[in-house]
mmCIF file of C-alpha atoms and ligand atoms in Angstrom:
data_model
loop_
_atom_site.group_PDB
_atom_site.id
_atom_site.type_symbol
_atom_site.label_atom_id
_atom_site.label_comp_id
_atom_site.label_asym_id
_atom_site.label_seq_id
_atom_site.Cartn_x
_atom_site.Cartn_y
_atom_site.Cartn_z
ATOM 1 C CA MET A 633 -37.746 30.020 -17.428
ATOM 2 C CA PRO A 634 -35.447 27.564 -19.234
ATOM 3 C CA ALA A 635 -35.153 24.135 -17.537
ATOM 4 C CA PHE A 636 -31.442 24.608 -16.872
ATOM 5 C CA MET A 637 -32.222 27.574 -14.599
ATOM 6 C CA SER A 638 -34.009 25.411 -12.015
ATOM 7 C CA GLY A 639 -32.394 23.255 -9.328
ATOM 8 C CA LEU A 640 -28.712 22.792 -8.660
ATOM 9 C CA SER A 641 -26.026 23.328 -11.258
ATOM 10 C CA ARG A 642 -23.754 20.438 -12.183
ATOM 11 C CA LEU A 643 -20.980 22.155 -10.282
ATOM 12 C CA GLU A 644 -23.109 22.193 -7.128
ATOM 13 C CA LYS A 645 -24.250 18.584 -7.577
ATOM 14 C CA THR A 646 -20.651 17.418 -7.930
ATOM 15 C CA LEU A 647 -19.431 19.595 -5.069
ATOM 16 C CA PHE A 648 -22.184 18.492 -2.676
ATOM 17 C CA ARG A 649 -21.769 14.812 -3.617
ATOM 18 C CA LEU A 650 -18.051 14.881 -2.904
ATOM 19 C CA GLU A 651 -18.559 16.871 0.292
ATOM 20 C CA ALA A 652 -21.163 14.348 1.483
ATOM 21 C CA GLN A 653 -18.993 11.412 0.467
ATOM 22 C CA ARG A 654 -16.072 12.715 2.507
ATOM 23 C CA ALA A 655 -18.290 13.337 5.559
ATOM 24 C CA CYS A 656 -19.790 9.837 5.295
ATOM 25 C CA LEU A 657 -16.334 8.300 4.953
ATOM 26 C CA ALA A 658 -15.094 10.124 8.059
ATOM 27 C CA TRP A 659 -18.103 8.816 9.978
ATOM 28 C CA ALA A 660 -17.622 5.285 8.614
ATOM 29 C CA PHE A 661 -13.907 5.198 9.464
ATOM 30 C CA GLU A 662 -14.796 5.665 13.134
ATOM 31 C CA GLU A 663 -17.592 3.107 12.938
ATOM 32 C CA ILE A 664 -15.312 0.369 11.577
ATOM 33 C CA ALA A 665 -12.176 1.318 13.512
ATOM 34 C CA ASP A 666 -12.215 -1.737 15.764
ATOM 35 C CA ARG A 667 -13.892 -4.075 13.295
ATOM 36 C CA PRO A 668 -11.725 -6.285 11.105
ATOM 37 C CA GLY A 669 -12.842 -6.927 7.540
ATOM 38 C CA PHE A 670 -12.656 -5.798 3.952
ATOM 39 C CA VAL A 671 -13.387 -2.344 2.576
ATOM 40 C CA LEU A 672 -14.744 -2.219 -0.980
ATOM 41 C CA GLU A 673 -14.723 0.697 -3.378
ATOM 42 C CA LEU A 674 -17.055 0.147 -6.362
ATOM 43 C CA GLY A 675 -15.853 2.575 -9.018
ATOM 44 C CA LEU A 676 -12.143 3.362 -9.024
ATOM 45 C CA GLY A 677 -12.667 6.184 -11.522
ATOM 46 C CA LEU A 678 -9.814 8.662 -11.181
ATOM 47 C CA GLY A 679 -8.802 7.059 -7.889
ATOM 48 C CA ARG A 680 -9.694 9.995 -5.633
ATOM 49 C CA THR A 681 -11.774 8.020 -3.162
ATOM 50 C CA TYR A 682 -9.371 5.107 -3.274
ATOM 51 C CA ASP A 683 -6.535 7.496 -2.392
ATOM 52 C CA HIS A 684 -8.598 8.766 0.555
ATOM 53 C CA LEU A 685 -9.309 5.221 1.734
ATOM 54 C CA ARG A 686 -5.712 4.063 1.679
ATOM 55 C CA ARG A 687 -4.528 7.159 3.567
ATOM 56 C CA HIS A 688 -7.139 6.809 6.319
ATOM 57 C CA LEU A 689 -7.178 3.028 6.553
ATOM 58 C CA PRO A 690 -3.534 1.914 6.536
ATOM 59 C CA GLY A 691 -3.195 -1.852 6.803
ATOM 60 C CA ARG A 692 -6.844 -2.457 5.891
ATOM 61 C CA ASP A 693 -7.760 -4.956 3.136
ATOM 62 C CA ILE A 694 -9.110 -2.657 0.411
ATOM 63 C CA LEU A 695 -10.492 -3.938 -2.888
ATOM 64 C CA VAL A 696 -11.313 -1.449 -5.624
ATOM 65 C CA PHE A 697 -13.415 -2.327 -8.665
ATOM 66 C CA ASP A 698 -13.759 -0.844 -12.131
ATOM 67 C CA ARG A 699 -14.009 -1.956 -15.739
ATOM 68 C CA VAL A 700 -11.038 0.243 -16.658
ATOM 69 C CA ASN A 701 -8.129 1.768 -14.811
ATOM 70 C CA VAL A 702 -7.988 5.460 -15.638
ATOM 71 C CA ALA A 703 -6.886 6.515 -12.154
ATOM 72 C CA HIS A 704 -4.357 9.308 -11.747
ATOM 73 C CA ALA A 705 -0.774 8.071 -11.683
ATOM 74 C CA ASP A 706 -0.478 8.966 -7.994
ATOM 75 C CA CYS A 707 -3.746 7.191 -7.121
ATOM 76 C CA GLN A 708 -2.925 3.777 -8.547
ATOM 77 C CA PRO A 709 -4.079 0.796 -6.498
ATOM 78 C CA THR A 710 -1.678 -2.061 -5.906
ATOM 79 C CA ALA A 711 -2.161 -5.108 -8.120
ATOM 80 C CA ASP A 712 -3.688 -7.123 -5.274
ATOM 81 C CA GLN A 713 -6.230 -4.361 -4.510
ATOM 82 C CA LEU A 714 -7.465 -3.698 -8.059
ATOM 83 C CA VAL A 715 -10.273 -5.843 -9.473
ATOM 84 C CA LEU A 716 -10.667 -5.072 -13.160
ATOM 85 C CA GLY A 717 -13.751 -6.012 -15.168
ATOM 86 C CA GLU A 718 -17.518 -5.718 -15.046
ATOM 87 C CA ILE A 719 -18.624 -5.656 -11.423
ATOM 88 C CA GLU A 720 -21.548 -7.923 -12.328
ATOM 89 C CA GLU A 721 -18.875 -10.589 -12.912
ATOM 90 C CA THR A 722 -15.936 -9.647 -10.691
ATOM 91 C CA LEU A 723 -17.777 -9.146 -7.404
ATOM 92 C CA PRO A 724 -19.624 -12.506 -7.403
ATOM 93 C CA ALA A 725 -16.340 -14.171 -8.411
ATOM 94 C CA LEU A 726 -14.834 -13.055 -5.069
ATOM 95 C CA HIS A 727 -17.717 -14.443 -3.042
ATOM 96 C CA ASP A 728 -15.796 -17.278 -1.371
ATOM 97 C CA ARG A 729 -13.107 -14.864 -0.170
ATOM 98 C CA ILE A 730 -15.203 -11.958 1.098
ATOM 99 C CA ALA A 731 -18.775 -13.172 1.795
ATOM 100 C CA GLY A 732 -19.943 -11.820 5.150
ATOM 101 C CA ARG A 733 -16.607 -10.074 5.749
ATOM 102 C CA VAL A 734 -17.061 -6.587 4.266
ATOM 103 C CA VAL A 735 -17.399 -3.923 6.973
ATOM 104 C CA LEU A 736 -17.617 -0.956 4.586
ATOM 105 C CA ALA A 737 -18.567 -0.732 0.907
ATOM 106 C CA ASN A 738 -18.696 2.509 -1.039
ATOM 107 C CA SER A 739 -20.769 2.279 -4.210
ATOM 108 C CA ASP A 740 -19.681 5.263 -6.294
ATOM 109 C CA LEU A 741 -20.970 4.264 -9.713
ATOM 110 C CA GLY A 742 -23.336 7.072 -10.579
ATOM 111 C CA SER A 743 -23.201 9.439 -13.516
ATOM 112 C CA PHE A 744 -25.508 12.039 -15.032
ATOM 113 C CA ASP A 745 -27.266 9.272 -17.048
ATOM 114 C CA ARG A 746 -30.573 8.351 -15.421
ATOM 115 C CA GLU A 747 -30.924 4.929 -17.077
ATOM 116 C CA SER A 748 -27.387 3.942 -16.157
ATOM 117 C CA ASN A 749 -27.958 5.083 -12.580
ATOM 118 C CA LEU A 750 -31.040 2.891 -12.226
ATOM 119 C CA ALA A 751 -29.050 -0.088 -13.524
ATOM 120 C CA VAL A 752 -25.974 0.376 -11.332
ATOM 121 C CA ALA A 753 -28.082 1.073 -8.228
ATOM 122 C CA ALA A 754 -29.998 -2.167 -8.820
ATOM 123 C CA MET A 755 -26.713 -3.991 -9.345
ATOM 124 C CA SER A 756 -25.176 -2.712 -6.090
ATOM 125 C CA ALA A 757 -28.374 -3.483 -4.171
ATOM 126 C CA ARG A 758 -28.262 -7.051 -5.502
ATOM 127 C CA LEU A 759 -24.554 -7.831 -5.249
ATOM 128 C CA LEU A 760 -23.437 -6.093 -2.067
ATOM 129 C CA PRO A 761 -25.687 -7.652 0.631
ATOM 130 C CA PRO A 762 -24.235 -11.182 0.295
ATOM 131 C CA VAL A 763 -20.720 -9.926 1.044
ATOM 132 C CA MET A 764 -21.578 -7.573 3.906
ATOM 133 C CA ALA A 765 -20.702 -8.380 7.509
ATOM 134 C CA PRO A 766 -23.345 -8.022 10.251
ATOM 135 C CA ARG A 767 -23.673 -4.268 10.908
ATOM 136 C CA GLY A 768 -21.632 -3.673 7.751
ATOM 137 C CA ILE A 769 -22.015 -0.219 6.232
ATOM 138 C CA ILE A 770 -22.945 0.524 2.636
ATOM 139 C CA MET A 771 -22.389 4.070 1.391
ATOM 140 C CA SER A 772 -23.784 5.018 -2.000
ATOM 141 C CA ASP A 773 -23.993 8.006 -4.293
ATOM 142 C CA LEU A 774 -27.392 6.658 -5.398
ATOM 143 C CA PRO A 775 -30.340 5.523 -3.284
ATOM 144 C CA LEU A 776 -30.390 1.729 -2.912
ATOM 145 C CA GLU A 777 -33.301 -0.573 -2.153
ATOM 146 C CA LEU A 778 -31.848 -2.946 0.427
ATOM 147 C CA ASP A 779 -33.678 -5.559 2.467
ATOM 148 C CA ASP A 780 -32.318 -6.188 5.965
ATOM 149 C CA PHE A 781 -30.512 -2.841 6.083
ATOM 150 C CA ASP A 782 -31.485 0.331 7.938
ATOM 151 C CA GLU A 783 -30.918 3.720 6.394
ATOM 152 C CA VAL A 784 -28.608 5.733 8.657
ATOM 153 C CA PRO A 785 -29.023 9.530 9.022
ATOM 154 C CA LEU A 786 -26.251 11.422 7.276
ATOM 155 C CA PRO A 787 -23.507 12.848 9.481
ATOM 156 C CA PRO A 788 -22.959 16.605 9.869
ATOM 157 C CA GLY A 789 -21.441 18.093 6.738
ATOM 158 C CA ALA A 790 -23.408 15.879 4.332
ATOM 159 C CA ARG A 791 -26.403 17.456 2.640
ATOM 160 C CA GLU A 792 -29.592 15.361 2.448
ATOM 161 C CA GLY A 793 -29.966 13.465 -0.816
ATOM 162 C CA ARG A 794 -26.337 13.857 -1.872
ATOM 163 C CA TYR A 795 -25.196 10.518 -0.441
ATOM 164 C CA TYR A 796 -26.861 7.534 1.210
ATOM 165 C CA LEU A 797 -25.835 5.429 4.201
ATOM 166 C CA TYR A 798 -27.122 1.993 5.159
ATOM 167 C CA ARG A 799 -26.231 -0.459 7.905
ATOM 168 C CA ARG A 800 -26.926 -4.178 7.909
ATOM 169 C CA ARG A 801 -29.228 -5.301 10.709
ATOM 170 C CA GLU A 802 -27.916 -7.853 13.169
ATOM 171 C CA PRO A 803 -29.109 -11.330 12.193
HETATM 172 C C1 SAM B 1231 -18.206 8.131 -10.617
HETATM 173 S S1 SAM B 1231 -16.870 7.137 -11.200
HETATM 174 C C2 SAM B 1231 -16.018 6.727 -9.707
HETATM 175 C C3 SAM B 1231 -15.266 7.888 -9.110
HETATM 176 C C4 SAM B 1231 -14.192 7.460 -8.147
HETATM 177 N N1 SAM B 1231 -14.743 6.980 -6.884
HETATM 178 C C5 SAM B 1231 -13.143 8.533 -7.905
HETATM 179 O O1 SAM B 1231 -12.860 8.825 -6.735
HETATM 180 O O2 SAM B 1231 -12.611 9.069 -8.873
HETATM 181 C C6 SAM B 1231 -17.702 5.655 -11.607
HETATM 182 C C7 SAM B 1231 -16.809 4.547 -12.140
HETATM 183 O O3 SAM B 1231 -17.568 3.336 -12.111
HETATM 184 C C8 SAM B 1231 -17.195 2.531 -13.191
HETATM 185 N N2 SAM B 1231 -18.304 1.609 -13.443
HETATM 186 C C9 SAM B 1231 -19.619 1.934 -13.589
HETATM 187 N N3 SAM B 1231 -20.353 0.827 -13.759
HETATM 188 C C10 SAM B 1231 -19.498 -0.224 -13.715
HETATM 189 C C11 SAM B 1231 -19.662 -1.637 -13.831
HETATM 190 N N4 SAM B 1231 -20.877 -2.171 -14.032
HETATM 191 N N5 SAM B 1231 -18.562 -2.430 -13.749
HETATM 192 C C12 SAM B 1231 -17.330 -1.873 -13.555
HETATM 193 N N6 SAM B 1231 -17.117 -0.542 -13.436
HETATM 194 C C13 SAM B 1231 -18.193 0.263 -13.516
HETATM 195 C C14 SAM B 1231 -16.914 3.501 -14.333
HETATM 196 O O4 SAM B 1231 -15.995 2.933 -15.249
HETATM 197 C C15 SAM B 1231 -16.344 4.713 -13.579
HETATM 198 O O5 SAM B 1231 -14.934 4.719 -13.608
#
């Protein structure tokens, strides 16, 4: 049997990832409802998740990161929300402003390139913890190795292994 016949198709992987992301976001919105703080989106991409965030979290401080802005015209972040450049540089540069104040971060940096995925997962696992608030939630399209965080079971509607949820332990 040819290799492409086994496992999920790309269509299914994309579909299930987006389905899981939306379910995790719905869960996270309730979790952070009465908690002030920043929401970070790593990976503006076409702006789909950013558009979802701004609709569901009106008035919330949202920062969205990417090296380029190729978002749809109707998904454009405001100038004060968009952080353009390599996340390795732009996220640490915001440390004084956001350290310990991020209640939700969505790391959506994955692709179909295995090497790139290992690199961006390591980057998110290194750069996100210093900015997260106590009990802050990290969502990720890739598994992250995080000290001092507990993995949270996925909410209904999210298939296992299609998204990952972590919560910072109380100090
Ligand atoms: C999967 S897409 C994000 C999809 C997006 N959430 C959406 O709703 O359309 C990943 C994005 O991460 C960006 N990216 C990946 N690694 C990056 C890095 N190290 N620094 C800045 N941007 C990065 C890519 O440019 C790409 O636009």
